[in-house]
CSV table of C-alpha atoms in Angstrom, one decimal:
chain,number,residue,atom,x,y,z
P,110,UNK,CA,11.9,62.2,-19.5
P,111,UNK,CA,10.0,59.3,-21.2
P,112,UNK,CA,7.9,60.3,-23.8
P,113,UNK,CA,5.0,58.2,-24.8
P,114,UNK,CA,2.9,59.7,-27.6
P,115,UNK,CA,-0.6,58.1,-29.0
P,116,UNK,CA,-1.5,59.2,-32.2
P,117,UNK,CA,-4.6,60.4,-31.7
P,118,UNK,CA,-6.5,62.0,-28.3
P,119,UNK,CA,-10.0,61.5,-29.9
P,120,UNK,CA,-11.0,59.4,-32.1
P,121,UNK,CA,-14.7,58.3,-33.8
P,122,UNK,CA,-15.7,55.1,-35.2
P,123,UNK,CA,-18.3,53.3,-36.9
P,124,UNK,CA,-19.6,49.9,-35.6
P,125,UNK,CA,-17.8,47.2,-37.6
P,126,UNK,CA,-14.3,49.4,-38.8
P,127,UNK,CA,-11.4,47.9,-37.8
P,128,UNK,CA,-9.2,50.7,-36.2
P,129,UNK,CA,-5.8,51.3,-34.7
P,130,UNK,CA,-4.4,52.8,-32.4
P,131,UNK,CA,-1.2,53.7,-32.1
P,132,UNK,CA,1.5,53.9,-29.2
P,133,UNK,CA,5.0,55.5,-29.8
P,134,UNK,CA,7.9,55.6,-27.0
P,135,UNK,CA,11.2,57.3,-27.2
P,136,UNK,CA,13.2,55.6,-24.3
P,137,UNK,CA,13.9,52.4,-25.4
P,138,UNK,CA,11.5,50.8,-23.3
P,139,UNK,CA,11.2,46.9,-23.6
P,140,UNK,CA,7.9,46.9,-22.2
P,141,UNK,CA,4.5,48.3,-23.3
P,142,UNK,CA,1.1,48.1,-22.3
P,143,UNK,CA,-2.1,48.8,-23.3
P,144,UNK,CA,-5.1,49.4,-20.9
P,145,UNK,CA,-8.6,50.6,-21.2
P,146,UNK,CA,-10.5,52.8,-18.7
P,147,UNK,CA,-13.9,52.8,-18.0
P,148,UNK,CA,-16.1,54.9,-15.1
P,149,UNK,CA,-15.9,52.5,-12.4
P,150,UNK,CA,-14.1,50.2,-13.1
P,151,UNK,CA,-10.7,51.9,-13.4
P,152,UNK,CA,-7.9,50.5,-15.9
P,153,UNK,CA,-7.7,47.1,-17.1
P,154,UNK,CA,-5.3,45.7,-18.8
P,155,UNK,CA,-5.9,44.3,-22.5
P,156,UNK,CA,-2.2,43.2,-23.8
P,157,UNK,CA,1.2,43.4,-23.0
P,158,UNK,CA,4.8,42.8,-24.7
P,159,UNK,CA,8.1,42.4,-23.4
P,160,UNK,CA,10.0,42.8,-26.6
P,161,UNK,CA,9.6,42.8,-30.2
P,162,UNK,CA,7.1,40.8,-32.3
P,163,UNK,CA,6.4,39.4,-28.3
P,164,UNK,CA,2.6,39.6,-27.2
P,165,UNK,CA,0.6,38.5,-23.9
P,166,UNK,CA,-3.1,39.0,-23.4
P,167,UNK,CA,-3.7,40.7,-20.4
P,168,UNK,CA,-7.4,40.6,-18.6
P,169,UNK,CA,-9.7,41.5,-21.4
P,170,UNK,CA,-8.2,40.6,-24.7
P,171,UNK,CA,-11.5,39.8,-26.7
P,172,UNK,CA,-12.1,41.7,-29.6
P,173,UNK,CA,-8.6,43.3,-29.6
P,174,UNK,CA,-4.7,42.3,-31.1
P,175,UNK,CA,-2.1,43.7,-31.1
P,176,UNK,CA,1.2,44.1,-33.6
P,177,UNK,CA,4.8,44.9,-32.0
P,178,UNK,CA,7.1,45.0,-35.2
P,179,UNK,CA,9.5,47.9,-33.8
P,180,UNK,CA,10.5,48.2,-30.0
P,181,UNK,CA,9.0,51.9,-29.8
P,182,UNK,CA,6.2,51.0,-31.3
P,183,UNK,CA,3.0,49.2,-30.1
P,184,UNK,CA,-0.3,49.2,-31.9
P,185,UNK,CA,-3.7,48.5,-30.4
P,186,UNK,CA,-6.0,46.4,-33.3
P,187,UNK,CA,-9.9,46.6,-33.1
P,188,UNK,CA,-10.8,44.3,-35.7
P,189,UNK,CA,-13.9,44.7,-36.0
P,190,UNK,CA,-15.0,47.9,-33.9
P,191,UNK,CA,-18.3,47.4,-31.5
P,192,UNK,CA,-20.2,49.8,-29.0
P,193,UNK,CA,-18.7,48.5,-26.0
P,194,UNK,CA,-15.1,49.6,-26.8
P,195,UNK,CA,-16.4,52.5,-26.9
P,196,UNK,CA,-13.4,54.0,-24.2
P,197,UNK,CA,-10.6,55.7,-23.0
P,198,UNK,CA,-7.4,53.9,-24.3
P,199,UNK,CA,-3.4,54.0,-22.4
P,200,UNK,CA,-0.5,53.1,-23.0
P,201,UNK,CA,1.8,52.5,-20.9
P,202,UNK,CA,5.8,51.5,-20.9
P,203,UNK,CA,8.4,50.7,-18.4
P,204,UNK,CA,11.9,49.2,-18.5
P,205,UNK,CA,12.2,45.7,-17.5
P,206,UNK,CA,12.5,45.3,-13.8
P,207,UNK,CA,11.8,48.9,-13.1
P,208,UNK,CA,8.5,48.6,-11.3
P,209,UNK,CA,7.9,52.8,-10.7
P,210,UNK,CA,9.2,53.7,-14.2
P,211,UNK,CA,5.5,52.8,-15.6
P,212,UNK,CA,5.3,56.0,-18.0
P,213,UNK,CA,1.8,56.7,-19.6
P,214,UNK,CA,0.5,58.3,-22.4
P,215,UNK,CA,-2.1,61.0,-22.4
P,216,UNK,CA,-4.8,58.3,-23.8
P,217,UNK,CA,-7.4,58.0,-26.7
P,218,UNK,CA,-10.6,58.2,-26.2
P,219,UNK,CA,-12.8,56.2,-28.9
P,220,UNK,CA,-16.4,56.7,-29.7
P,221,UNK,CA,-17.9,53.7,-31.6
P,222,UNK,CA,-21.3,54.6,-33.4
W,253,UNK,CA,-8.4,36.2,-9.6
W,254,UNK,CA,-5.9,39.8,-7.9
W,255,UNK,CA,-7.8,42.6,-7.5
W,256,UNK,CA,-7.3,46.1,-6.0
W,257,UNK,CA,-10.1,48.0,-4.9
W,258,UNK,CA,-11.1,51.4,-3.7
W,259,UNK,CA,-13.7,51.8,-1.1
W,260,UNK,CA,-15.0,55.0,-2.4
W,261,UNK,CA,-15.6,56.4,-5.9
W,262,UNK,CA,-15.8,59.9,-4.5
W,263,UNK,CA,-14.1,62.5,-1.7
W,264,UNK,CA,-14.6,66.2,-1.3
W,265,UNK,CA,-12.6,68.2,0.6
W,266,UNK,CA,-12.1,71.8,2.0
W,267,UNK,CA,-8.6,73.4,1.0
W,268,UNK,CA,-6.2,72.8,3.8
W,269,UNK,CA,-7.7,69.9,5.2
W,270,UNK,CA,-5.8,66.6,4.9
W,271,UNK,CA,-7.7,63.6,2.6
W,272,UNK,CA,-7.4,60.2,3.1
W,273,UNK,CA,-8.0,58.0,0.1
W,274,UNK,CA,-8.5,54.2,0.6
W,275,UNK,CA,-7.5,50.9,-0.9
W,276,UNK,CA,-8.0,47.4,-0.6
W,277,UNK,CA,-6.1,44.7,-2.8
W,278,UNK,CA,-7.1,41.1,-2.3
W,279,UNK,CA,-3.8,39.1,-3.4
W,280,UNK,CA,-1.5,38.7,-0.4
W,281,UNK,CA,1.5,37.8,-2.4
W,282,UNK,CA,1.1,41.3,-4.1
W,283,UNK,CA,4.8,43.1,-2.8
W,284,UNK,CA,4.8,46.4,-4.5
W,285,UNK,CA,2.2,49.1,-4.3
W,286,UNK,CA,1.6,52.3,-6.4
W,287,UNK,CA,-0.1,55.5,-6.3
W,288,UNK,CA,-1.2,57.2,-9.2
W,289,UNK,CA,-2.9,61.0,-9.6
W,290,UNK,CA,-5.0,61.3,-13.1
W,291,UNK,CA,-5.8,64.8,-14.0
W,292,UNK,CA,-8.4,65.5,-16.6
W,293,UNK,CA,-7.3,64.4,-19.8
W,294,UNK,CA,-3.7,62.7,-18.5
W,295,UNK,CA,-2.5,59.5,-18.2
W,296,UNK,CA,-1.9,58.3,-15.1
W,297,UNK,CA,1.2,59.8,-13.2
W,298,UNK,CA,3.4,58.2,-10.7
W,299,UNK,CA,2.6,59.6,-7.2
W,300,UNK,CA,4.3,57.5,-4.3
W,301,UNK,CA,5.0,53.7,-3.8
W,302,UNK,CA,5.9,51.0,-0.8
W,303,UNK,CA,7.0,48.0,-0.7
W,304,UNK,CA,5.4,45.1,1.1
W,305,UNK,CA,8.2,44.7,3.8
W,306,UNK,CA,7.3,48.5,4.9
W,307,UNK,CA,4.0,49.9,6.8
W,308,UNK,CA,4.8,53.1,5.8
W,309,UNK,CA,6.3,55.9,3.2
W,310,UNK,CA,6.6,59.8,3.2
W,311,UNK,CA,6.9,61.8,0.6
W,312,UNK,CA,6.3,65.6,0.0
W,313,UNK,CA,2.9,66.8,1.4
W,314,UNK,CA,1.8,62.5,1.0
W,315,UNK,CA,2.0,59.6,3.0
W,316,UNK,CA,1.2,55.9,1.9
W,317,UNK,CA,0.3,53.1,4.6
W,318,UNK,CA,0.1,49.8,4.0
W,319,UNK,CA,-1.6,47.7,6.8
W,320,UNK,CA,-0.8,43.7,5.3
W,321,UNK,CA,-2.6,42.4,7.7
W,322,UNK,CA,-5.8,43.5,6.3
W,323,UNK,CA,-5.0,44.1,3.1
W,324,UNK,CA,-5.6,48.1,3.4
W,325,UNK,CA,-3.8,50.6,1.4
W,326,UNK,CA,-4.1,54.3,1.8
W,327,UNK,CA,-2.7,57.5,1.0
W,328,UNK,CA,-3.1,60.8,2.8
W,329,UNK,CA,-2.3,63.9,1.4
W,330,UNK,CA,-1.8,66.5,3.8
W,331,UNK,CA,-3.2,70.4,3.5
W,332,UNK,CA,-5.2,69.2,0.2
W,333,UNK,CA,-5.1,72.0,-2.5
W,334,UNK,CA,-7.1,72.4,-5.5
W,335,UNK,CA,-4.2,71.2,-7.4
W,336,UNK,CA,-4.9,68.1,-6.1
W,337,UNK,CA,-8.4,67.6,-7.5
W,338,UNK,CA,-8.2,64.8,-9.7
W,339,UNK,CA,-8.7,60.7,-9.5
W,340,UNK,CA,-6.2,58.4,-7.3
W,341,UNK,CA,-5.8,55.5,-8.2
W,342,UNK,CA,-3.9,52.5,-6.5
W,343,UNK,CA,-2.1,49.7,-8.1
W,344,UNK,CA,-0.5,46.6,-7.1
W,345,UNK,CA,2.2,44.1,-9.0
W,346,UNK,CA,2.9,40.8,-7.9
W,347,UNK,CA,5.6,38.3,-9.2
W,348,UNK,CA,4.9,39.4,-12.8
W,349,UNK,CA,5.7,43.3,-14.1
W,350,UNK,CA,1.9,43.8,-15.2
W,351,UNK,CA,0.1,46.8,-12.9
W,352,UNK,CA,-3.1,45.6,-11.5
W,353,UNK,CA,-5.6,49.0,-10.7
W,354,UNK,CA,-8.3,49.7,-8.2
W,355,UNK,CA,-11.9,51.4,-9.6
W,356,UNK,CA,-10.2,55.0,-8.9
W,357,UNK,CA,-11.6,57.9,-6.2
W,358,UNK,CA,-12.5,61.1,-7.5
W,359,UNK,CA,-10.9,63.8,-5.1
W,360,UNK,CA,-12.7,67.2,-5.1
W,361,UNK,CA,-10.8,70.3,-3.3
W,362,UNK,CA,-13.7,73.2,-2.9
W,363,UNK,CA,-11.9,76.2,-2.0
């Protein structure tokens, strides 16, 4: 089975701190994803990458980058951590073409204060 | 812009009873469909899918209909257990490989 590890399951930040989060995968996996989830409004997609050192921004980019230097690994960049990321943060990876093989990981959840 | 929505946030259920959860996406050229279960403090896990050519899919104890004409996605989960408290959501992909989600429905089993 896929394994997709993120480095932390809780994490607690202060307004302004630029954090990372990090998202490990151990099936060679050319694509990785990173979401957000929020009461309501369910999971919405912040960036993507197809391959390494490739990046796409997904729905709701602002205030986020990311940094793809190794295949299995994609990191989620706040740069300058606010309140409203306050969140639960996924990752998520899948082979090319494979449509159902979307594998998650358990998530992060991040308290900004 | 696509969008998939759920039409409620929240179902409860009686053990043994069958649930329906609902859908609706609003980007006809969407030709996959996905099912997802979230228990507390899990990603989301892969449940059942269809493609667009297909009205319907079985799978063990779950069934997924997909009514095109409307737009309408649901997924019925027959004698509901308490295992199967957690939050559904749908999801839809298009011509790209990026999952687009609905708001979630919270299914509670009471015993």
């Amino acid at each position: 089975d896929v394994k997709v590890t993120q480095s932390s399951r809780y994490l607690v930040k202060r307004t302004g701190e630029k954090v990372f989060l990090e998202c490990v995968q151990d099936m060679d996996h050319e694509n990785m994803f990173w979401y957000r989830q929020d009461p309501g409004l369910g999971l919405r997609l912040i960036y993507f990458s197809y391959d390494v050192k490739m990046k796409e921004k997904g729905d709701i980019p602002e205030g986020y980058s990311v940094s793809r230097e190794k295949k299995e690994r994609f990191s989620l960049i706040l740069e300058s951590a606010s309140t409203n990321q306050t969140s639960m943060y996924l990752c998520a990876t899948t082979m090319v073409g494979r449509r159902r093989g979307y594998t998650f990981g358990s998530g992060t959840r991040l308290t900004v204060v | 812009g696509e969008s998939v929505g759920l039409h409620l946030p929240t179902l409860s259920v009686q053990e043994g009873d069958n649930s329906i959860i609902n859908c609706a996406y609003s980007n006809s050229a969407s030709d996959y469909f996905i099912w997802y279960k979230q228990e507390s403090g899990k990603g989301p896990q892969f449940i059942i899918d269809i493609r667009s050519n297909m009205d319907k899919r079985q799978g063990q104890r779950v069934t997924v209909l997909l009514n095109k004409t409307v737009k309408h996605l649901s997924l019925q989960i027959a004698a509901t257990q308490p295992g199967d408290s957690a939050v559904y959501f749908c999801a839809e992909i298009g011509g790209s490989e990026k999952l687009v989600f609905g708001k979630g429905t919270k299914l509670t089993v009471n015993p």
